[in-house]
Each structure stands twice: as C-alpha cells, then as structure tokens.
Amino acid sequence: MRIASSPKRGAGEKAGIDVHTIVASARTLSPDAMTMQAVAQLLGVDRSALNHHVKGRPQLLQLVAQAAFADGFADVVFRDDEDWRSASRMYAWAYAQALGAAGPLVRRLTDVGQETRFLRATEALLGRLVAGGFNDEAAVRFLVALGYAARGWMRDRIETTEGLEMRRPEQTQTALGARGHDAFPHLDRVSRNPFDTYGVSQLNHVLDLLIKGADAELASGAASAGADDSGD
C-alpha cells in the first residue's frame, strides 16, 4: 500500500513564518536596525527563509509602515448631526495621527488606500460632502486637499522631532547667512521671530482655510451638485 506524501511546503513555510510574523518582529526594532538579517535572528531562522515573503529591506520597511498606519488609523464615526465641516476635521486628524504612527517610516507609505478603516472613513466623509451639496469632482478634490494637509503637517513634525531636518526658521537663517540678510528683509524678519508651524495650531489653521475655501465655492455654486463641470 502506497502512503500519500504530504504536500511540499514552499520556501519559508517550513520555518513556520509568514508576512505577519515577519512584520510583527520587525516592529520591535528601531527603523535603523530594521534589516532582514536582524529580523531573521529575532525569528531564529535563516535570512533566506524571509525572502519567500519579503523581497528585501525596502519592502520590509514599507510593510512595517503600512501596518503601523493601519493600527494607528482610529475608527472614525460621525454623529448623525455631524456636518461635512466637522467630519472633515475628524477625518484629517485621524489621517494625520495614523501617519504619525508610522514615525520616521512615513515616507515609505505608498498605498494607504487599501486599509479598511481608511476606506470606511473616506466613504463616510464623501457621504457628508455630497449631502452638504458638493458635486463629485469638488468632493474628490477637497478630500485630496485634506490628505495633502495631513501628510505635509505630520511629515514636518516627524522630520523635525527626529532631527532629520532643521526647522524652517533655522533653514532660512542658514540660507540668508550665505547670501546676505539685507537682501531679504522680509524673510530675515519672519525667520528671526518664528511662529510655530509644527504644532497642532498649524494643521487646524490649514483646515480652517480649506473649509472656508470650500464654503465659498459652495456659496458661488462652483462646487455644488448639478454645477456644470464641462469647462465650457
């Protein structure tokens, strides 16, 4: 009697690892120490066992960043009486905080639109925008603008907090020192008396501007449902 052999396991499967265990182990390391070899050592396997699931360090860092973003994106639940303005603020802050969860790896994020909680929040906000009178094009453009605001602000915060780059006033003073401060009096003045453009107030200010601008478009009819988007 012939005994059937068990299915042959692929590379990496014999070691009992998968993408989730690899990413979970990698997240215990600092970004600088996050190498394929370091993760293999944590898992007690040969580095080659990881290659079946993760092709190299760039992909590893991207997967870790995406996992941190997914875990950091809070469930956004709008109240029944929440209008599009308030909902937009909640959405932008949830987006920014999820980006912050990725820390210095935020630049590795490439496809956050695959995360379920992000999709749900985006769908819910689109519903509020449409209910508020936005046409589809205006709603999408406004959503993208909120994303720009959240990403730009959080990347600024991370890069300066982590010491990856100087703050803008310092950058400006360094640049002017090589060119002569007198030739750029306005830049010299504002960089010597810097405002905090990295704190919470900065993102709130940008959101105020975006919402006021969207309100003005709605009032003019340019963003309203039924408005002529043909460009004629």
GROMACS .gro file of C-alpha atoms in nm:
model
  232
    1MET     CA    1   0.000   0.000   0.000
    2ARG     CA    2   0.141   0.336  -0.102
    3ILE     CA    3   0.119   0.615   0.154
    4ALA     CA    4   0.048   0.957   0.003
    5SER     CA    5   0.311   1.213   0.085
    6SER     CA    6   0.213   1.544   0.241
    7PRO     CA    7   0.212   1.848   0.014
    8LYS     CA    8   0.554   2.004  -0.023
    9ARG     CA    9   0.584   2.329   0.162
   10GLY     CA   10   0.728   2.631  -0.013
   11ALA     CA   11   1.038   2.816   0.094
   12GLY     CA   12   0.982   2.992   0.422
   13GLU     CA   13   0.680   2.781   0.514
   14LYS     CA   14   0.897   2.512   0.672
   15ALA     CA   15   1.032   2.773   0.910
   16GLY     CA   16   0.677   2.846   1.026
   17ILE     CA   17   0.682   3.213   0.936
   18ASP     CA   18   0.461   3.438   0.730
   19VAL     CA   19   0.436   3.807   0.646
   20HIS     CA   20   0.252   3.886   0.968
   21THR     CA   21   0.515   3.727   1.194
   22ILE     CA   22   0.793   3.895   0.998
   23VAL     CA   23   0.632   4.238   1.026
   24ALA     CA   24   0.547   4.190   1.395
   25SER     CA   25   0.910   4.104   1.471
   26ALA     CA   26   1.042   4.391   1.261
   27ARG     CA   27   0.823   4.638   1.453
   28THR     CA   28   1.014   4.559   1.773
   29LEU     CA   29   1.325   4.712   1.614
   30SER     CA   30   1.415   5.073   1.552
   31PRO     CA   31   1.399   5.178   1.185
   32ASP     CA   32   1.779   5.196   1.161
   33ALA     CA   33   1.813   4.842   1.299
   34MET     CA   34   1.531   4.703   1.086
   35THR     CA   35   1.719   4.475   0.847
   36MET     CA   36   1.633   4.138   0.700
   37GLN     CA   37   1.920   3.979   0.894
   38ALA     CA   38   1.808   4.133   1.224
   39VAL     CA   39   1.450   4.009   1.176
   40ALA     CA   40   1.574   3.661   1.081
   41GLN     CA   41   1.777   3.650   1.401
   42LEU     CA   42   1.474   3.750   1.607
   43LEU     CA   43   1.271   3.473   1.447
   44GLY     CA   44   1.552   3.220   1.478
   45VAL     CA   45   1.558   3.140   1.106
   46ASP     CA   46   1.799   3.179   0.820
   47ARG     CA   47   1.768   3.508   0.633
   48SER     CA   48   1.681   3.321   0.313
   49ALA     CA   49   1.360   3.196   0.479
   50LEU     CA   50   1.230   3.554   0.480
   51ASN     CA   51   1.276   3.600   0.106
   52HIS     CA   52   0.972   3.385   0.026
   53HIS     CA   53   0.753   3.653   0.187
   54VAL     CA   54   0.955   3.976   0.178
   55LYS     CA   55   1.190   4.054  -0.110
   56GLY     CA   56   1.427   4.284   0.073
   57ARG     CA   57   1.469   4.567   0.321
   58PRO     CA   58   1.278   4.832   0.118
   59GLN     CA   59   0.971   4.610   0.107
   60LEU     CA   60   1.013   4.523   0.475
   61LEU     CA   61   1.014   4.891   0.573
   62GLN     CA   62   0.710   4.956   0.355
   63LEU     CA   63   0.517   4.668   0.513
   64VAL     CA   64   0.604   4.788   0.863
   65ALA     CA   65   0.493   5.142   0.778
   66GLN     CA   66   0.163   5.015   0.635
   67ALA     CA   67   0.099   4.801   0.943
   68ALA     CA   68   0.166   5.096   1.174
   69PHE     CA   69  -0.065   5.318   0.967
   70ALA     CA   70  -0.343   5.056   0.974
   71ASP     CA   71  -0.315   5.014   1.352
   72GLY     CA   72  -0.295   5.389   1.405
   73PHE     CA   73  -0.600   5.484   1.198
   74ALA     CA   74  -0.876   5.520   1.453
   75ASP     CA   75  -1.231   5.421   1.367
   76VAL     CA   76  -1.393   5.745   1.255
   77VAL     CA   77  -1.760   5.752   1.350
   78PHE     CA   78  -1.961   6.060   1.259
   79ARG     CA   79  -2.265   6.155   1.464
   80ASP     CA   80  -2.594   6.185   1.279
   81ASP     CA   81  -2.582   6.562   1.319
   82GLU     CA   82  -2.216   6.592   1.213
   83ASP     CA   83  -2.190   6.824   0.911
   84TRP     CA   84  -1.920   6.800   0.646
   85ARG     CA   85  -1.707   7.066   0.814
   86SER     CA   86  -1.677   6.887   1.145
   87ALA     CA   87  -1.648   6.549   0.972
   88SER     CA   88  -1.362   6.682   0.757
   89ARG     CA   89  -1.167   6.788   1.064
   90MET     CA   90  -1.216   6.448   1.227
   91TYR     CA   91  -1.105   6.273   0.909
   92ALA     CA   92  -0.793   6.488   0.863
   93TRP     CA   93  -0.686   6.439   1.226
   94ALA     CA   94  -0.740   6.062   1.210
   95TYR     CA   95  -0.533   6.055   0.890
   96ALA     CA   96  -0.254   6.262   1.045
   97GLN     CA   97  -0.241   6.051   1.360
   98ALA     CA   98  -0.222   5.730   1.157
   99LEU     CA   99   0.068   5.875   0.959
  100GLY     CA  100   0.232   5.967   1.288
  101ALA     CA  101   0.208   5.605   1.400
  102ALA     CA  102   0.442   5.517   1.113
  103GLY     CA  103   0.703   5.753   1.259
  104PRO     CA  104   1.019   5.800   1.052
  105LEU     CA  105   0.891   5.534   0.810
  106VAL     CA  106   0.610   5.764   0.696
  107ARG     CA  107   0.791   5.823   0.366
  108ARG     CA  108   0.767   5.451   0.297
  109LEU     CA  109   0.388   5.465   0.284
  110THR     CA  110   0.272   5.430  -0.074
  111ASP     CA  111  -0.076   5.276  -0.076
  112VAL     CA  112  -0.275   5.363   0.236
  113GLY     CA  113  -0.597   5.342   0.036
  114GLN     CA  114  -0.605   4.966   0.087
  115GLU     CA  115  -0.672   4.989   0.461
  116THR     CA  116  -1.032   4.904   0.557
  117ARG     CA  117  -1.075   5.169   0.827
  118PHE     CA  118  -0.934   5.433   0.593
  119LEU     CA  119  -1.177   5.327   0.319
  120ARG     CA  120  -1.472   5.336   0.559
  121ALA     CA  121  -1.380   5.681   0.685
  122THR     CA  122  -1.335   5.811   0.330
  123GLU     CA  123  -1.670   5.666   0.222
  124ALA     CA  124  -1.842   5.823   0.523
  125LEU     CA  125  -1.688   6.164   0.460
  126LEU     CA  126  -1.780   6.150   0.091
  127GLY     CA  127  -2.137   6.091   0.200
  128ARG     CA  128  -2.128   6.402   0.421
  129LEU     CA  129  -1.976   6.611   0.142
  130VAL     CA  130  -2.240   6.502  -0.110
  131ALA     CA  131  -2.512   6.564   0.147
  132GLY     CA  132  -2.359   6.909   0.204
  133GLY     CA  133  -2.404   6.999  -0.162
  134PHE     CA  134  -2.067   6.907  -0.318
  135ASN     CA  135  -2.061   6.762  -0.667
  136ASP     CA  136  -1.839   6.456  -0.715
  137GLU     CA  137  -1.540   6.643  -0.858
  138ALA     CA  138  -1.541   6.905  -0.585
  139ALA     CA  139  -1.575   6.637  -0.317
  140VAL     CA  140  -1.280   6.438  -0.451
  141ARG     CA  141  -1.062   6.748  -0.486
  142PHE     CA  142  -1.145   6.851  -0.130
  143LEU     CA  143  -1.063   6.501   0.002
  144VAL     CA  144  -0.726   6.513  -0.174
  145ALA     CA  145  -0.657   6.856  -0.025
  146LEU     CA  146  -0.730   6.721   0.324
  147GLY     CA  147  -0.481   6.441   0.256
  148TYR     CA  148  -0.216   6.689   0.145
  149ALA     CA  149  -0.268   6.887   0.465
  150ALA     CA  150  -0.246   6.584   0.695
  151ARG     CA  151   0.058   6.432   0.521
  152GLY     CA  152   0.253   6.755   0.491
  153TRP     CA  153   0.196   6.857   0.851
  154MET     CA  154   0.277   6.517   1.000
  155ARG     CA  155   0.589   6.469   0.790
  156ASP     CA  156   0.712   6.809   0.905
  157ARG     CA  157   0.653   6.710   1.267
  158ILE     CA  158   0.825   6.374   1.233
  159GLU     CA  159   1.127   6.504   1.045
  160THR     CA  160   1.195   6.786   1.291
  161THR     CA  161   1.120   6.575   1.601
  162GLU     CA  162   1.350   6.300   1.480
  163GLY     CA  163   1.618   6.555   1.390
  164LEU     CA  164   1.602   6.459   1.023
  165GLU     CA  165   1.593   6.821   0.913
  166MET     CA  166   1.619   7.170   1.058
  167ARG     CA  167   1.311   7.376   1.126
  168ARG     CA  168   1.224   7.631   0.860
  169PRO     CA  169   1.346   7.940   1.053
  170GLU     CA  170   1.686   7.775   1.102
  171GLN     CA  171   1.700   7.671   0.739
  172THR     CA  172   1.614   8.024   0.629
  173GLN     CA  173   1.870   8.191   0.856
  174THR     CA  174   2.138   7.949   0.732
  175ALA     CA  175   2.049   8.026   0.370
  176LEU     CA  176   2.046   8.401   0.429
  177GLY     CA  177   2.380   8.388   0.607
  178ALA     CA  178   2.540   8.275   0.284
  179ARG     CA  179   2.365   8.541   0.073
  180GLY     CA  180   2.333   8.846   0.295
  181HIS     CA  181   2.043   8.916   0.528
  182ASP     CA  182   1.988   9.271   0.399
  183ALA     CA  183   1.890   9.143   0.055
  184PHE     CA  184   1.594   8.951   0.200
  185PRO     CA  185   1.448   9.176   0.473
  186HIS     CA  186   1.108   9.007   0.496
  187LEU     CA  187   1.249   8.656   0.514
  188ASP     CA  188   1.505   8.772   0.769
  189ARG     CA  189   1.237   8.933   0.988
  190VAL     CA  190   0.991   8.641   0.995
  191SER     CA  191   1.262   8.381   1.046
  192ARG     CA  192   1.405   8.575   1.342
  193ASN     CA  193   1.058   8.587   1.502
  194PRO     CA  194   0.934   8.240   1.410
  195PHE     CA  195   0.581   8.119   1.453
  196ASP     CA  196   0.517   7.760   1.548
  197THR     CA  197   0.420   7.595   1.220
  198TYR     CA  198   0.477   7.244   1.355
  199GLY     CA  199   0.221   7.234   1.634
  200VAL     CA  200  -0.146   7.144   1.644
  201SER     CA  201  -0.245   7.503   1.565
  202GLN     CA  202  -0.083   7.479   1.221
  203LEU     CA  203  -0.294   7.188   1.099
  204ASN     CA  204  -0.605   7.349   1.247
  205HIS     CA  205  -0.519   7.671   1.060
  206VAL     CA  206  -0.479   7.487   0.729
  207LEU     CA  207  -0.808   7.303   0.783
  208ASP     CA  208  -0.979   7.636   0.856
  209LEU     CA  209  -0.852   7.773   0.525
  210LEU     CA  210  -0.961   7.465   0.329
  211ILE     CA  211  -1.307   7.461   0.483
  212LYS     CA  212  -1.360   7.833   0.432
  213GLY     CA  213  -1.248   7.796   0.071
  214ALA     CA  214  -1.486   7.505   0.015
  215ASP     CA  215  -1.768   7.703   0.177
  216ALA     CA  216  -1.700   7.990  -0.063
  217GLU     CA  217  -1.711   7.753  -0.361
  218LEU     CA  218  -2.042   7.611  -0.243
  219ALA     CA  219  -2.183   7.961  -0.199
  220SER     CA  220  -2.076   8.058  -0.550
  221GLY     CA  221  -2.223   7.739  -0.695
  222ALA     CA  222  -1.888   7.623  -0.835
  223ALA     CA  223  -1.875   7.313  -0.614
  224SER     CA  224  -2.245   7.247  -0.590
  225ALA     CA  225  -2.416   6.932  -0.709
  226GLY     CA  226  -2.554   6.995  -1.055
  227ALA     CA  227  -2.293   7.258  -1.138
  228ASP     CA  228  -2.158   7.243  -1.493
  229ASP     CA  229  -1.822   7.064  -1.478
  230SER     CA  230  -1.771   7.054  -1.854
  231GLY     CA  231  -1.547   7.360  -1.858
  232ASP     CA  232  -1.746   7.519  -2.144
   0.00000   0.00000   0.00000
